[in-house]
Amino acid sequence: MLNITNLHSSIEGKKILKGIDLKVNAGEIHAIMGPNGSGKSTLASVLAGKAEYEVTEGEAFLDGKNLLEMAPEERAREGLFLAFQYPVEIPGVSNINFLKTALTEIRAHRGLPELTSKEFLKLLKDKQELVELKSSLVNRSLNEGFSGGEKKRNEILQLAMLDPKLAILDETDSGLDIDALRIVASGVNKLRTENNAFVIITHYQRLLDYIIPDFVHILYDGRIIKSGTKELALELEEKGYDWITQHETGTV
Amino acid sequence: MSKDQELLEELANSEYEYGFSTNIDTEILPPGLNEDTVRFISAKKNEPAWLLEYRLKALKHFLTMETPDWQNFNFPDLNFQDISYYAAPKKKALASLDEVDPELLETFAKLGISLDEQKMLSGVAVDVVFDSVSVGTSFKGKLAEIGVIFCSFGEAVQNHPELVKKYLGTVVPATDNLFAALNAAVFSDGSFAYIPKGVRCPMELSTYFRINAMNSGQFERTLLIADEGSYVSYLEGCTAPRRDENQLHAAVVELIAMDDAEIKYSTVQNWYPGDKDGKGGVYNFVTKRAIAKGRNSKISWTQVETGSAITWKYPSVILKGDNSSGEFYSVALTRNRQIADTGTKMIHLGKNTKSRIISKGISAGHSHNSYRGLVSIHSGAVNSRNFTQCDSLLIGDKCGAHTFPYIEGKNSSSIVEHEATTSKIAEDQIFYLNQRGIDNEKAVALIVSGYAREVLNKLPMEFAVEAQKLLAISLDGSVG
Ligand SMILES: Nc1ncnc2c1ncn2[C@@H]1O[C@H](COP(=O)(O)OP(=O)(O)OP(=O)(O)O)[C@@H](O)[C@H]1O
Ligand SMILES: [Mg+2]
């Protein structure tokens, strides 16, 4: 589904991604871990098409389509979804109106007609229950004055509504209380199918107790320096990054 | 330069969508302004002697006045002798819409504001002002049943001279300012409404203005009187065809609310703003003022201003009656080389008077957008209150937003609050929407309509939708 080869990216001349290779198949969940500043959000932003990041080398394909040649909204319509680490606030734009606009665009791209208001509200209600988000939040302006945790949950609501092929969750777990964490995780588990895939960026093994990854990758200084199964996350939790970086630099 | 920036610039430069003109035979007075011009207009309209006197007095005063110099823009080089002061479609006094020039109807259809559609959809009574003479009026019969008078200004002069004589110039005196004086001397036509005691006008009253004749200034006169305990909502919307000459539009609107009466006046203004370099746009120099004359009376101005090369207007409220209230809700969008200097004056005279000002400026391109407001609390206005919120949104970095809030507080029991913010559309916001499948144009439109929502919500439903579209169209980059 997602195929990244030798991806290099820099911002303002500073190299951040230094050759990423990653392959994600349909039905899989991949976790990406790594210390602060290692380039995890950068990877997500580059895939989503944020203009500031320059891709200097490498390729990224989503279901055979060249992501790097598409505008950000086309990537989204093709089924790429990014749950932001820091969702922005858009004052005055109602959450509902925004969701309806986004869904209409994405459905149009898939050749589906616009939902009637009734159908839309029904869908919204179902998905809201899935992520246990209060109706009052749905009626408010997009993320405006939402608490950190509410913003994260709103990201998952959008994910549920837009039904992407590939969802990248950038530290969706940070800032969530224990209950919210469980709710978000169970939401993801319910949304998971054989046809979609998730890339979950996190600092904490905790989330991976709820969402069991098929693979865990360690991103360090712009490179994936180690990949493994869920045991890798446990080991990392126990021993810290020093263990792995010393180990890695020792072998290079 | 990033992609988003480029897009913003492109959006900020798009051309006027409604730029087309109709070709209708007009009877035009040659350019020039003197006593004869005024006499010609007055005679054409078969006006009574007192009105001719009123016009001549105004002209005399006008000729002694100088152009103002306090505005935040360079005053355009206007030669009042180069303007033609009368233009009327040749066919006149039409009995029904069927007799309206088909080409005119087509023009309205192009604008999506066909009379039929308006009538059917929303029960709006439409009094169309095309150039200087009203060519179609509807719903008059229905309104007449409940005693509401709604007609062209010219008809009011013929049929209700006592009302016109009693109220004309009482809120905006002919000597008020240069353009009010000019208007008083040469006003062409406009709208008149009188809502009798205790009547709640059951439908929105609406007028569409449109400049069409070459080089003819347009001088509308509107007078609205809401008698004791009555209510009326009045809608005014306009859009004009593309033009190379600069056109002067100097309207005067007077509103009068008696005890317990309420007037809501909503405007969507979309005159031709000129091309990318600002060439050929309309000068929209309007004097709008209301008096909340009676106890508990209420005036509310709502405006969405997207057009004109220069907009210069301050819909104001004189809060004379005790417990009266005044509101001003405004969205002014400028782009390319457009200039808007707009705001309001709230003059608190009565006890316990309240005013509320919400102004939202949106500036793009090389435009300049100024809010200018005066809150004046007189000594008798005990326990009065004002709240002002004044926000500016900048698109790109070549435009300017300015605020000039003036406060004159003359007593200690009153409270005046002022808040102001300036923000930019962040690239992060656009990217966030992009990431949800929404393209740049729609993203900007969504952000702008969110920003303006507090004001748009004040418009009657069907107008709010239109206004939101207009904001989106005005920022639409795909139009060429
Ligand atoms: N817009 C930018 N301008 C300059 N430097 C940037 C920019 N965005 C990211 N960087 C730098 O790139 C590096 C990687 O940042 P990134 O946000 O991808 O890290 P991360 O792995 O997501 O970290 P965290 O775990 O703290 O979220 C950091 O050194 C950061 O300072
Ligand atoms: Mg990050």
Coordinates of N, CA and C in Angstrom, one line a residue, chain A residues 45 48-50 72-73 76-77 80-84 87-94 97-98 101-102 105-106 141-143 155 158 162, chain B residues 2-4 423 426-443 445-454 468:
Chain A
S45 N 4.7 14.8 7.7 CA 4.4 16.0 6.9 C 4.8 15.9 5.5
A48 N 2.3 13.8 3.7 CA 1.0 14.6 3.5 C 1.2 15.8 2.6
G49 N 2.4 16.2 2.3 CA 2.7 17.2 1.3 C 2.8 18.6 1.8
K50 N 3.3 18.8 3.0 CA 3.5 20.1 3.5 C 4.6 20.8 2.7
P72 N -1.4 18.3 -1.7 CA -1.8 17.8 -0.5 C -3.3 17.3 -0.5
E73 N -4.2 18.1 -1.1 CA -5.6 17.7 -1.0 C -5.8 16.4 -1.9
A76 N -4.9 13.5 0.1 CA -6.0 13.2 1.1 C -7.1 12.4 0.4
R77 N -7.4 12.9 -0.8 CA -8.5 12.3 -1.5 C -8.2 10.8 -1.9
L80 N -5.0 9.2 2.0 CA -3.9 9.4 3.0 C -4.5 10.3 4.1
F81 N -4.4 9.9 5.3 CA -4.9 10.7 6.4 C -3.9 10.9 7.5
L82 N -3.7 12.2 7.9 CA -2.7 12.4 9.0 C -3.4 13.0 10.2
A83 N -3.4 12.3 11.3 CA -3.9 12.8 12.5 C -2.7 13.6 13.1
F84 N -2.9 15.0 13.2 CA -1.8 15.9 13.5 C -1.4 15.8 15.0
P87 N -3.1 19.7 16.2 CA -4.1 20.1 15.3 C -4.4 21.6 15.5
V88 N -4.6 22.3 14.3 CA -4.8 23.8 14.4 C -6.2 24.1 14.7
E89 N -6.4 25.3 15.2 CA -7.7 25.8 15.5 C -8.2 26.7 14.3
I90 N -9.4 26.6 13.9 CA -9.9 27.4 12.8 C -11.2 28.1 13.3
P91 N -11.1 29.3 13.8 CA -12.2 30.0 14.5 C -13.4 30.2 13.5
G92 N -14.6 30.0 14.1 CA -15.8 30.3 13.4 C -16.2 29.3 12.4
V93 N -15.4 28.3 12.0 CA -15.7 27.3 11.1 C -16.3 26.1 11.9
S94 N -17.6 25.8 11.7 CA -18.1 24.8 12.5 C -17.6 23.4 12.1
N97 N -19.7 21.6 9.6 CA -19.6 22.1 8.3 C -18.3 21.7 7.6
F98 N -17.2 21.8 8.4 CA -15.9 21.3 7.9 C -15.9 19.8 7.6
T101 N -17.9 19.3 4.4 CA -17.1 19.7 3.2 C -16.0 18.7 2.8
A102 N -15.3 18.3 3.8 CA -14.2 17.3 3.6 C -14.7 16.0 3.0
E105 N -15.8 16.3 -0.6 CA -14.7 16.3 -1.5 C -14.1 14.9 -1.7
I106 N -14.0 14.2 -0.6 CA -13.4 12.9 -0.7 C -14.3 11.9 -1.4
S141 N -16.8 25.4 17.0 CA -15.9 25.7 15.9 C -14.7 24.8 16.0
L142 N -14.2 24.5 14.8 CA -13.1 23.5 14.6 C -11.9 23.7 15.5
N143 N -11.9 22.8 16.5 CA -10.7 22.8 17.5 C -10.6 24.0 18.3
E155 N -9.5 14.5 16.0 CA -8.7 13.9 14.9 C -9.2 12.5 14.5
Q158 N -12.5 12.6 12.8 CA -12.3 12.9 11.4 C -11.8 11.6 10.6
L162 N -13.8 10.0 7.5 CA -13.2 10.1 6.1 C -12.8 8.7 5.6
Chain B
S2 N 6.5 29.9 -1.1 CA 5.8 28.6 -1.1 C 4.5 28.6 -1.9
K3 N 4.0 27.4 -2.1 CA 2.9 27.3 -3.0 C 1.6 28.0 -2.4
D4 N 1.5 27.9 -1.1 CA 0.3 28.5 -0.5 C 0.4 30.0 -0.7
S423 N -5.2 39.3 12.6 CA -4.7 37.9 12.4 C -4.4 37.7 10.9
A426 N -3.2 31.5 8.5 CA -1.9 30.8 8.6 C -1.8 29.7 7.6
E427 N -0.6 29.4 7.1 CA -0.5 28.4 6.1 C -0.8 27.0 6.8
D428 N -0.6 26.9 8.1 CA -0.9 25.7 8.8 C -2.4 25.4 8.7
Q429 N -3.2 26.5 8.8 CA -4.7 26.3 8.7 C -5.1 25.8 7.3
I430 N -4.5 26.3 6.3 CA -4.8 25.9 4.9 C -4.3 24.5 4.7
F431 N -3.1 24.2 5.2 CA -2.6 22.8 5.1 C -3.5 21.8 5.8
Y432 N -4.0 22.2 7.0 CA -4.8 21.3 7.7 C -6.1 20.9 6.9
L433 N -6.7 21.9 6.3 CA -7.9 21.7 5.5 C -7.5 20.9 4.2
N434 N -6.4 21.2 3.6 CA -5.9 20.5 2.4 C -5.8 19.0 2.8
Q435 N -5.2 18.7 4.0 CA -5.0 17.3 4.4 C -6.3 16.6 4.6
R436 N -7.4 17.3 4.6 CA -8.7 16.7 4.7 C -9.4 16.7 3.3
G437 N -8.7 16.9 2.3 CA -9.2 16.8 0.9 C -9.8 18.1 0.4
I438 N -9.6 19.2 1.1 CA -10.2 20.5 0.7 C -9.2 21.3 0.0
D439 N -9.5 21.8 -1.2 CA -8.4 22.5 -2.0 C -8.3 23.9 -1.4
N440 N -7.2 24.6 -1.9 CA -6.9 25.9 -1.4 C -8.0 26.9 -1.4
E441 N -8.7 27.0 -2.6 CA -9.7 28.0 -2.7 C -10.8 27.8 -1.7
K442 N -11.2 26.6 -1.6 CA -12.3 26.3 -0.7 C -11.8 26.5 0.8
A443 N -10.6 26.2 1.0 CA -10.0 26.3 2.3 C -10.1 27.8 2.7
A445 N -12.0 30.1 1.5 CA -13.4 30.5 1.6 C -13.9 30.1 3.0
L446 N -13.6 28.9 3.3 CA -14.1 28.3 4.6 C -13.5 29.2 5.8
I447 N -12.2 29.4 5.8 CA -11.6 30.2 6.8 C -12.2 31.6 6.9
V448 N -12.4 32.2 5.8 CA -12.9 33.6 5.7 C -14.4 33.6 6.2
S449 N -15.2 32.6 5.8 CA -16.6 32.7 6.2 C -16.7 32.4 7.7
G450 N -15.7 31.6 8.2 CA -15.7 31.3 9.7 C -15.4 32.6 10.4
Y451 N -14.4 33.3 9.9 CA -14.0 34.6 10.5 C -15.1 35.6 10.5
A452 N -15.9 35.6 9.5 CA -17.0 36.6 9.3 C -18.3 36.1 9.9
R453 N -18.3 34.9 10.5 CA -19.6 34.3 10.8 C -20.5 35.1 11.7
E454 N -19.9 35.7 12.7 CA -20.7 36.5 13.7 C -21.5 37.6 13.0
Q468 N -22.2 34.8 1.9 CA -21.1 33.8 2.0 C -20.5 33.4 0.7

